[in-house]
Amino acid sequence: MNKRDMLLEVGLEEMPARFVTESMNQLGKKVEEFLQEQKVSFEGVKLYSTPRRLAVLVEGAAEAQEDIEEEAKGPAKKIALQEDGSWSKAAIGFTRGQGMTVDDIYFKEINGVEYVHVNKFIKGQPTVDLLPKLREIVIGLHFGKNMRWADNDLRYIRPIKWMVALFGSEVIPFQITNVSTGRTTKGHRFLGDSVTVEMPGDYEELLKNQFVIADPAERKKSIRQQLAQLETENKWVIPVDEDLLEEVTNLVEYPTALSGSFNSNFLELPEEVLITSMKEHQRYFPVKDKEGTLLPHFVTVRNGDSRSLDTVARGNEKVLRARLADADFFYKEDQSKEIDFFLNKLQAIVYHEKIGTLAEKVSRIRRLAAKLGELTGTAKEEKEKIDRAAEICKFDLVTQMVYEFPELQGIMGEKYARQKGEDADVARAVNEHYEPRHAGDKAPETFTGAIVSLADKLDTIVSCFAVDIIPTGSQDPYALRRQAAGIVLILEEKKWDVSLETVLQAAIDVVKADQVGEKETEALLEELVAFFKLRIKHSLQERDVRYDLIDAVLAEQIGSLPSLFAKAAVLMAHKEEAGFKEATEALSRVVNIAKKASAAGAVKEQLFENGEEKALYKEFVRVQKGLEAAETAEQQFALLASLKQPIEQYFDHTMVMAEEAAVRENRLNQMRELSVLILNFADFNKILVK
Amino acid sequence: MNIQEMILTLQKHWSDHGCILMQAYDVEKGAGTMSPYTFLRAIGPEPWNVAYVEPSRRPADGRYGENPNRLYQHHQFQVIMKPSPDNIQEMYLDSLRALGIEPLDHDIRFVEDNWENPSLGCAGLGWEVWLDGMEITQFTYFQQVGGLECKPVSVEITYGIERLASYIQEKENVFDLEWTEGFTVRDIFYQPEFEHSKYTFETSDADMLFNLFAIYEKEAKRQMDEGLVHPAYDYVLKCSHVFNVLDAKGAISVTERTAYLGRMRSLARQIAKTFYEEREKLGFPMLKEKGEAEHE
């Protein structure tokens, strides 16, 4: 089979850097899938992208689809042949449907019956005829944000400027908006020219001659090398932030790294401010010395060659100077004010129209934090710290620095709090109360920080639920799911043995006291518990807990999270053991029959009729006491599992649904009491045993 | 190159590319986008190519003439082309060359920046253009104006004149910029900067401004009832300016802020819709003229 290379390039006005890599991969994947569907074999695929282009090079694509040869089975012989020996309509219809004629028919026996068969052969079409369908792939790419331009209806990431589509030396013809495919690509916007691509394999090299490094991995490598060279030349350390490197790679077609400097007076600004100014606002790499101290230099990557690098450096220095002068001004302004000044301002900031101001939120955080402190057991000194940390946890939101650099919330708060002489733990908590900031982030280290973090997150979730801001599908504008995951993480890591329902109730009490929303407490608690169960379920799934065990531990109350996770782990550890199945069945049987118990009533020992009843009751008392004293989920499980034998013997000798009402009721009461103990651990009924 | 020469150069450049050279619109506004030459004319199918300098008032940025980078009033050079031409980026880069900025000697980048003005129901996609790390231009393809989908799409190019000049003239302080030979920005604008800052932050009367807002809003509505789009829009611009002064004074709480923005948005949307309908009644005359010209 003859083969050719294929090239598809979409030339665009500058795409947003954050979408480039993803879009390139998507184009590659869709082209591969298309060729596979079309049964066009190929040897390999290379992907290219720059801010101005997405391209895919398919190496060694077959010039035609694979031929298809297959046997097709038709009607039985007796239906296919009429009495006179001629072909029936059924036979003729079958062959026509297969694109064959009755002359192609042969018979083959299947399970003693003869059937009509034909050997189908479909000749593969020339690949070149299929390729105009690439148009649909180009149009069908999904981007995070689309736009329209000029008179066109098409929504696309940015306006399409040119397209190259070649199969070997042949142009694959199609058109999108007013752009037709051809063989002319564009070089670097300023350094390069347009260039004709004769053969797909020439693409990369031709662009290189026009100052475009089309392979993003090569561009990235080149930037890394240039950074390393600057490090060696100047004895610097340039910590490479991978996200920044990726972004910079997608902002340039021909990278040249250069350095600039700023006045060392600015080094008096907090390091985070300097780094944010450089990284987030200017996409510069900050520079450090070997000890890790920030130096008054920066590195930027220019989209071009080394011509007039001094001019470029001076321009960038001027911009950074103005930014840092601004930051310096804000820093001094903020420092000249007291924390109370900022706290007063919080009264004028609306957190959410239906929920109230930030000052009101802070007041709720304070009350809730105090309550959480009690629930988790705090010393007096800690109580004061918690209260102060809760009181000032949001003050930095109205500082000028955080207004200009929102990403520094918490970080500036901690700094300013320290400068104003706040207790070290309190200052730390102002920063830590935002943790975990994202998936995979750590929980707050200090006790104070953890309590304030919990209070803040709980208040956010509960007050949002109270006014019906509830995450649905992909809609979660206040990131309530992330906040819930944060709460779960903190409770688990701090090993706080407090029931989640209690904690939620405490938060609801505070929210209701402030008259946020109009929902009834019970309805609110129910919605919140359901929401949290889903979050915990996800968390358990991530730990590979089997789904039925997840259902078992989440069937009733959530309770304390450390113990919930421990119970799930214990069930996972024992699920394959001998005796697990029998224990589960015995405990399930109790739970099932206990459902028939009506009102709660005490078990009366004098109504017991046989030894097994008495024995089980004795065991029940033992296990109940044992569970109260048990310190681990392992111990609790062992105690419950030890009920297996007495339960089995009980059922072998006892009819729970006895005829005599008093006896029956007494037995049901016993089942119910046992059931409460069991369900407190898990609903064994949900566990699947073979 | 002084500022006057810059403006003359940009005017010549865009005039050569077929833009009508307009003069600044005579009602206070926060940005060139709010001029009716942009806000209203971006609506509907009629072609529209203009360029103009727009003095833009940002009361909150007033610094009594003491800050080297912030001004109560700065100047934007605004270009609108509808439909957006295919070679608009090249046209723009040529304008930089005309200003003496040779791309090969600099680092010019188009960095994603999506623009939204919820108070006018506007949204667009595009870039901020970086010159050696400095944002010198906003480059936006309008997608929605006054809540209406743009079809065809206009492209808006907004040069920050003082920003660009401070780069071209290599000045650290905006007041040191040369406007024309013998005159600096300080000579012309220092006193109004100081006075407007003092007015905004100290001597203006919030109660009177709240009253004015209500009066202007009422008048805008009354003119809308008469179907008079342009007078109505002028009063919306006045509302917006008064609001900006109040906001800069810190006289508007956050809740009220949302409410005020909502009031202006609903007016702007209504005006946009009516403008479209009025042009439609006239048979989109600028579309027709162009068509007739082609027939001749």
PDB file of C-alpha atoms in Angstrom, chain B residues 87-267:
ATOM      1  CA  ASN B  87      -6.394  42.411   8.402  1.00  0.00           C
ATOM      2  CA  ILE B  88      -7.234  44.485  11.467  1.00  0.00           C
ATOM      3  CA  GLN B  89      -4.199  43.253  13.433  1.00  0.00           C
ATOM      4  CA  GLU B  90      -1.887  44.293  10.601  1.00  0.00           C
ATOM      5  CA  MET B  91      -3.582  47.690  10.369  1.00  0.00           C
ATOM      6  CA  TYR B  92      -3.027  48.121  14.072  1.00  0.00           C
ATOM      7  CA  LEU B  93       0.626  47.068  13.930  1.00  0.00           C
ATOM      8  CA  ASP B  94       1.154  49.522  11.068  1.00  0.00           C
ATOM      9  CA  SER B  95      -0.227  52.261  13.306  1.00  0.00           C
ATOM     10  CA  LEU B  96       2.486  51.424  15.845  1.00  0.00           C
ATOM     11  CA  ARG B  97       5.100  51.629  13.092  1.00  0.00           C
ATOM     12  CA  ALA B  98       3.685  55.025  12.151  1.00  0.00           C
ATOM     13  CA  LEU B  99       4.271  56.047  15.762  1.00  0.00           C
ATOM     14  CA  GLY B 100       7.889  54.991  15.402  1.00  0.00           C
ATOM     15  CA  ILE B 101       7.497  51.691  17.218  1.00  0.00           C
ATOM     16  CA  GLU B 102       9.264  49.143  15.039  1.00  0.00           C
ATOM     17  CA  PRO B 103       8.061  45.713  16.195  1.00  0.00           C
ATOM     18  CA  LEU B 104      11.443  44.116  15.496  1.00  0.00           C
ATOM     19  CA  ASP B 105      13.016  46.353  18.140  1.00  0.00           C
ATOM     20  CA  HIS B 106      10.382  45.543  20.742  1.00  0.00           C
ATOM     21  CA  ASP B 107       8.401  42.711  22.231  1.00  0.00           C
ATOM     22  CA  ILE B 108       4.814  43.003  21.069  1.00  0.00           C
ATOM     23  CA  ARG B 109       2.293  40.457  22.225  1.00  0.00           C
ATOM     24  CA  PHE B 110      -1.413  39.913  22.091  1.00  0.00           C
ATOM     25  CA  VAL B 111      -2.368  38.671  25.554  1.00  0.00           C
ATOM     26  CA  GLU B 112      -5.876  37.353  26.186  1.00  0.00           C
ATOM     27  CA  ASP B 113      -8.172  39.871  27.779  1.00  0.00           C
ATOM     28  CA  ASN B 114     -11.915  39.578  27.716  1.00  0.00           C
ATOM     29  CA  TRP B 115     -13.857  42.717  28.313  1.00  0.00           C
ATOM     30  CA  GLU B 116     -17.180  43.028  30.018  1.00  0.00           C
ATOM     31  CA  ASN B 117     -19.207  46.034  31.040  1.00  0.00           C
ATOM     32  CA  PRO B 118     -22.224  44.626  32.834  1.00  0.00           C
ATOM     33  CA  SER B 119     -23.654  48.084  33.492  1.00  0.00           C
ATOM     34  CA  LEU B 120     -24.074  48.579  29.744  1.00  0.00           C
ATOM     35  CA  GLY B 121     -24.820  44.934  28.933  1.00  0.00           C
ATOM     36  CA  CYS B 122     -21.637  44.712  26.866  1.00  0.00           C
ATOM     37  CA  ALA B 123     -19.196  41.858  26.377  1.00  0.00           C
ATOM     38  CA  GLY B 124     -16.292  41.268  24.052  1.00  0.00           C
ATOM     39  CA  LEU B 125     -13.300  39.031  23.490  1.00  0.00           C
ATOM     40  CA  GLY B 126      -9.815  40.012  22.542  1.00  0.00           C
ATOM     41  CA  TRP B 127      -6.478  41.048  23.916  1.00  0.00           C
ATOM     42  CA  GLU B 128      -4.516  43.634  25.711  1.00  0.00           C
ATOM     43  CA  VAL B 129      -1.543  44.477  23.540  1.00  0.00           C
ATOM     44  CA  TRP B 130       1.759  44.457  25.367  1.00  0.00           C
ATOM     45  CA  LEU B 131       4.677  46.593  24.302  1.00  0.00           C
ATOM     46  CA  ASP B 132       7.745  45.378  26.186  1.00  0.00           C
ATOM     47  CA  GLY B 133       5.512  44.254  29.021  1.00  0.00           C
ATOM     48  CA  MET B 134       3.354  47.397  29.077  1.00  0.00           C
ATOM     49  CA  GLU B 135      -0.310  47.286  28.222  1.00  0.00           C
ATOM     50  CA  ILE B 136      -0.759  49.973  25.578  1.00  0.00           C
ATOM     51  CA  THR B 137      -3.970  48.980  23.833  1.00  0.00           C
ATOM     52  CA  GLN B 138      -7.247  47.181  24.408  1.00  0.00           C
ATOM     53  CA  PHE B 139      -8.262  45.215  21.353  1.00  0.00           C
ATOM     54  CA  THR B 140     -11.812  43.850  21.502  1.00  0.00           C
ATOM     55  CA  TYR B 141     -14.227  42.067  19.228  1.00  0.00           C
ATOM     56  CA  PHE B 142     -17.654  43.135  20.487  1.00  0.00           C
ATOM     57  CA  GLN B 143     -19.962  40.182  20.965  1.00  0.00           C
ATOM     58  CA  GLN B 144     -22.800  41.916  22.752  1.00  0.00           C
ATOM     59  CA  VAL B 145     -23.786  45.554  23.202  1.00  0.00           C
ATOM     60  CA  GLY B 146     -26.684  46.759  25.297  1.00  0.00           C
ATOM     61  CA  GLY B 147     -27.739  43.146  25.673  1.00  0.00           C
ATOM     62  CA  LEU B 148     -27.987  42.709  21.886  1.00  0.00           C
ATOM     63  CA  GLU B 149     -25.874  40.199  19.937  1.00  0.00           C
ATOM     64  CA  CYS B 150     -23.542  42.029  17.543  1.00  0.00           C
ATOM     65  CA  LYS B 151     -24.007  41.058  13.933  1.00  0.00           C
ATOM     66  CA  PRO B 152     -21.796  41.938  12.209  1.00  0.00           C
ATOM     67  CA  VAL B 153     -19.113  42.150  14.858  1.00  0.00           C
ATOM     68  CA  SER B 154     -17.335  45.470  15.492  1.00  0.00           C
ATOM     69  CA  VAL B 155     -13.719  45.564  16.522  1.00  0.00           C
ATOM     70  CA  GLU B 156     -12.705  48.214  19.022  1.00  0.00           C
ATOM     71  CA  ILE B 157      -9.134  49.428  19.414  1.00  0.00           C
ATOM     72  CA  THR B 158      -8.452  51.671  22.380  1.00  0.00           C
ATOM     73  CA  TYR B 159      -5.004  53.209  22.773  1.00  0.00           C
ATOM     74  CA  GLY B 160      -4.155  54.661  26.161  1.00  0.00           C
ATOM     75  CA  ILE B 161      -2.578  57.886  24.926  1.00  0.00           C
ATOM     76  CA  GLU B 162      -0.678  58.912  28.063  1.00  0.00           C
ATOM     77  CA  ARG B 163       0.536  55.317  28.626  1.00  0.00           C
ATOM     78  CA  LEU B 164       1.856  55.061  25.113  1.00  0.00           C
ATOM     79  CA  ALA B 165       3.352  58.557  25.255  1.00  0.00           C
ATOM     80  CA  SER B 166       5.184  57.826  28.490  1.00  0.00           C
ATOM     81  CA  TYR B 167       6.838  54.945  26.677  1.00  0.00           C
ATOM     82  CA  ILE B 168       7.594  56.845  23.491  1.00  0.00           C
ATOM     83  CA  GLN B 169       8.889  59.897  25.329  1.00  0.00           C
ATOM     84  CA  GLU B 170      10.638  57.813  28.004  1.00  0.00           C
ATOM     85  CA  LYS B 171       9.066  59.762  30.864  1.00  0.00           C
ATOM     86  CA  GLU B 172       8.459  58.418  34.363  1.00  0.00           C
ATOM     87  CA  ASN B 173       5.866  61.001  35.263  1.00  0.00           C
ATOM     88  CA  VAL B 174       2.765  61.543  33.173  1.00  0.00           C
ATOM     89  CA  PHE B 175       2.874  65.284  33.939  1.00  0.00           C
ATOM     90  CA  ASP B 176       6.289  65.557  32.275  1.00  0.00           C
ATOM     91  CA  LEU B 177       4.915  64.417  28.930  1.00  0.00           C
ATOM     92  CA  GLU B 178       5.206  66.898  26.122  1.00  0.00           C
ATOM     93  CA  TRP B 179       1.813  67.683  24.635  1.00  0.00           C
ATOM     94  CA  THR B 180       3.233  69.899  21.920  1.00  0.00           C
ATOM     95  CA  GLU B 181       6.390  71.898  21.676  1.00  0.00           C
ATOM     96  CA  GLY B 182       6.668  74.122  24.708  1.00  0.00           C
ATOM     97  CA  PHE B 183       3.694  72.613  26.560  1.00  0.00           C
ATOM     98  CA  THR B 184       3.631  69.681  28.936  1.00  0.00           C
ATOM     99  CA  VAL B 185       0.696  67.757  30.322  1.00  0.00           C
ATOM    100  CA  ARG B 186       1.433  69.571  33.604  1.00  0.00           C
ATOM    101  CA  ASP B 187       0.993  72.968  31.951  1.00  0.00           C
ATOM    102  CA  ILE B 188      -2.396  72.027  30.584  1.00  0.00           C
ATOM    103  CA  PHE B 189      -3.864  69.543  33.042  1.00  0.00           C
ATOM    104  CA  TYR B 190      -2.272  69.912  36.460  1.00  0.00           C
ATOM    105  CA  GLN B 191      -4.733  72.511  37.736  1.00  0.00           C
ATOM    106  CA  PRO B 192      -7.889  70.674  36.565  1.00  0.00           C
ATOM    107  CA  GLU B 193      -6.473  67.417  37.964  1.00  0.00           C
ATOM    108  CA  PHE B 194      -5.986  69.016  41.354  1.00  0.00           C
ATOM    109  CA  GLU B 195      -9.349  70.767  41.350  1.00  0.00           C
ATOM    110  CA  HIS B 196     -11.356  67.810  40.139  1.00  0.00           C
ATOM    111  CA  SER B 197      -9.721  65.581  42.733  1.00  0.00           C
ATOM    112  CA  LYS B 198     -10.521  68.114  45.455  1.00  0.00           C
ATOM    113  CA  TYR B 199     -14.039  68.377  44.125  1.00  0.00           C
ATOM    114  CA  THR B 200     -14.546  64.628  43.959  1.00  0.00           C
ATOM    115  CA  PHE B 201     -13.147  63.760  47.343  1.00  0.00           C
ATOM    116  CA  GLU B 202     -13.821  66.913  49.365  1.00  0.00           C
ATOM    117  CA  THR B 203     -16.161  69.619  48.165  1.00  0.00           C
ATOM    118  CA  SER B 204     -18.774  67.784  46.115  1.00  0.00           C
ATOM    119  CA  ASP B 205     -22.172  67.439  47.715  1.00  0.00           C
ATOM    120  CA  ALA B 206     -23.292  63.820  47.842  1.00  0.00           C
ATOM    121  CA  ASP B 207     -26.931  64.697  48.469  1.00  0.00           C
ATOM    122  CA  MET B 208     -27.008  66.954  45.457  1.00  0.00           C
ATOM    123  CA  LEU B 209     -25.342  64.266  43.340  1.00  0.00           C
ATOM    124  CA  PHE B 210     -27.870  61.646  44.452  1.00  0.00           C
ATOM    125  CA  ASN B 211     -30.590  64.107  43.478  1.00  0.00           C
ATOM    126  CA  LEU B 212     -28.970  64.701  40.116  1.00  0.00           C
ATOM    127  CA  PHE B 213     -28.799  60.982  39.499  1.00  0.00           C
ATOM    128  CA  ALA B 214     -32.511  60.663  40.158  1.00  0.00           C
ATOM    129  CA  ILE B 215     -33.325  63.670  37.955  1.00  0.00           C
ATOM    130  CA  TYR B 216     -31.120  62.458  35.089  1.00  0.00           C
ATOM    131  CA  GLU B 217     -32.557  58.977  35.325  1.00  0.00           C
ATOM    132  CA  LYS B 218     -36.083  60.311  35.232  1.00  0.00           C
ATOM    133  CA  GLU B 219     -35.316  62.487  32.240  1.00  0.00           C
ATOM    134  CA  ALA B 220     -33.684  59.557  30.426  1.00  0.00           C
ATOM    135  CA  LYS B 221     -36.844  57.520  30.944  1.00  0.00           C
ATOM    136  CA  ARG B 222     -39.070  60.394  29.849  1.00  0.00           C
ATOM    137  CA  GLN B 223     -37.113  60.847  26.626  1.00  0.00           C
ATOM    138  CA  MET B 224     -37.213  57.098  26.009  1.00  0.00           C
ATOM    139  CA  ASP B 225     -41.004  57.284  26.268  1.00  0.00           C
ATOM    140  CA  GLU B 226     -40.822  59.871  23.507  1.00  0.00           C
ATOM    141  CA  GLY B 227     -38.688  57.502  21.443  1.00  0.00           C
ATOM    142  CA  LEU B 228     -35.754  59.977  21.522  1.00  0.00           C
ATOM    143  CA  VAL B 229     -32.749  57.699  21.803  1.00  0.00           C
ATOM    144  CA  HIS B 230     -29.901  60.224  21.743  1.00  0.00           C
ATOM    145  CA  PRO B 231     -31.210  62.656  24.380  1.00  0.00           C
ATOM    146  CA  ALA B 232     -32.088  59.670  26.563  1.00  0.00           C
ATOM    147  CA  TYR B 233     -28.598  58.239  26.159  1.00  0.00           C
ATOM    148  CA  ASP B 234     -26.988  61.586  27.062  1.00  0.00           C
ATOM    149  CA  TYR B 235     -28.813  61.451  30.366  1.00  0.00           C
ATOM    150  CA  VAL B 236     -27.658  57.888  30.989  1.00  0.00           C
ATOM    151  CA  LEU B 237     -24.083  59.108  30.475  1.00  0.00           C
ATOM    152  CA  LYS B 238     -24.741  61.859  32.991  1.00  0.00           C
ATOM    153  CA  CYS B 239     -26.089  59.284  35.453  1.00  0.00           C
ATOM    154  CA  SER B 240     -22.969  57.231  34.942  1.00  0.00           C
ATOM    155  CA  HIS B 241     -20.634  60.152  35.615  1.00  0.00           C
ATOM    156  CA  VAL B 242     -22.511  61.255  38.718  1.00  0.00           C
ATOM    157  CA  PHE B 243     -22.462  57.653  39.908  1.00  0.00           C
ATOM    158  CA  ASN B 244     -18.687  57.492  39.365  1.00  0.00           C
ATOM    159  CA  VAL B 245     -18.145  60.623  41.462  1.00  0.00           C
ATOM    160  CA  LEU B 246     -20.325  59.238  44.253  1.00  0.00           C
ATOM    161  CA  ASP B 247     -18.569  55.893  44.056  1.00  0.00           C
ATOM    162  CA  ALA B 248     -15.140  57.543  44.244  1.00  0.00           C
ATOM    163  CA  LYS B 249     -16.281  59.470  47.336  1.00  0.00           C
ATOM    164  CA  GLY B 250     -17.231  56.161  48.947  1.00  0.00           C
ATOM    165  CA  ALA B 251     -20.787  57.450  49.241  1.00  0.00           C
ATOM    166  CA  ILE B 252     -22.317  54.328  47.755  1.00  0.00           C
ATOM    167  CA  SER B 253     -22.450  51.128  49.764  1.00  0.00           C
ATOM    168  CA  VAL B 254     -21.987  47.849  48.021  1.00  0.00           C
ATOM    169  CA  THR B 255     -25.663  46.921  48.051  1.00  0.00           C
ATOM    170  CA  GLU B 256     -26.652  50.298  46.669  1.00  0.00           C
ATOM    171  CA  ARG B 257     -23.893  49.986  44.119  1.00  0.00           C
ATOM    172  CA  THR B 258     -25.448  46.855  42.630  1.00  0.00           C
ATOM    173  CA  ALA B 259     -28.830  48.552  42.562  1.00  0.00           C
ATOM    174  CA  TYR B 260     -27.503  51.681  40.804  1.00  0.00           C
ATOM    175  CA  LEU B 261     -25.638  49.609  38.218  1.00  0.00           C
ATOM    176  CA  GLY B 262     -28.828  47.653  37.619  1.00  0.00           C
ATOM    177  CA  ARG B 263     -30.801  50.844  37.020  1.00  0.00           C
ATOM    178  CA  MET B 264     -28.281  52.083  34.450  1.00  0.00           C
ATOM    179  CA  ARG B 265     -28.122  48.685  32.791  1.00  0.00           C
ATOM    180  CA  SER B 266     -31.841  48.489  32.281  1.00  0.00           C
ATOM    181  CA  LEU B 267     -31.851  51.970  30.728  1.00  0.00           C
TER     182      LEU B 267
END
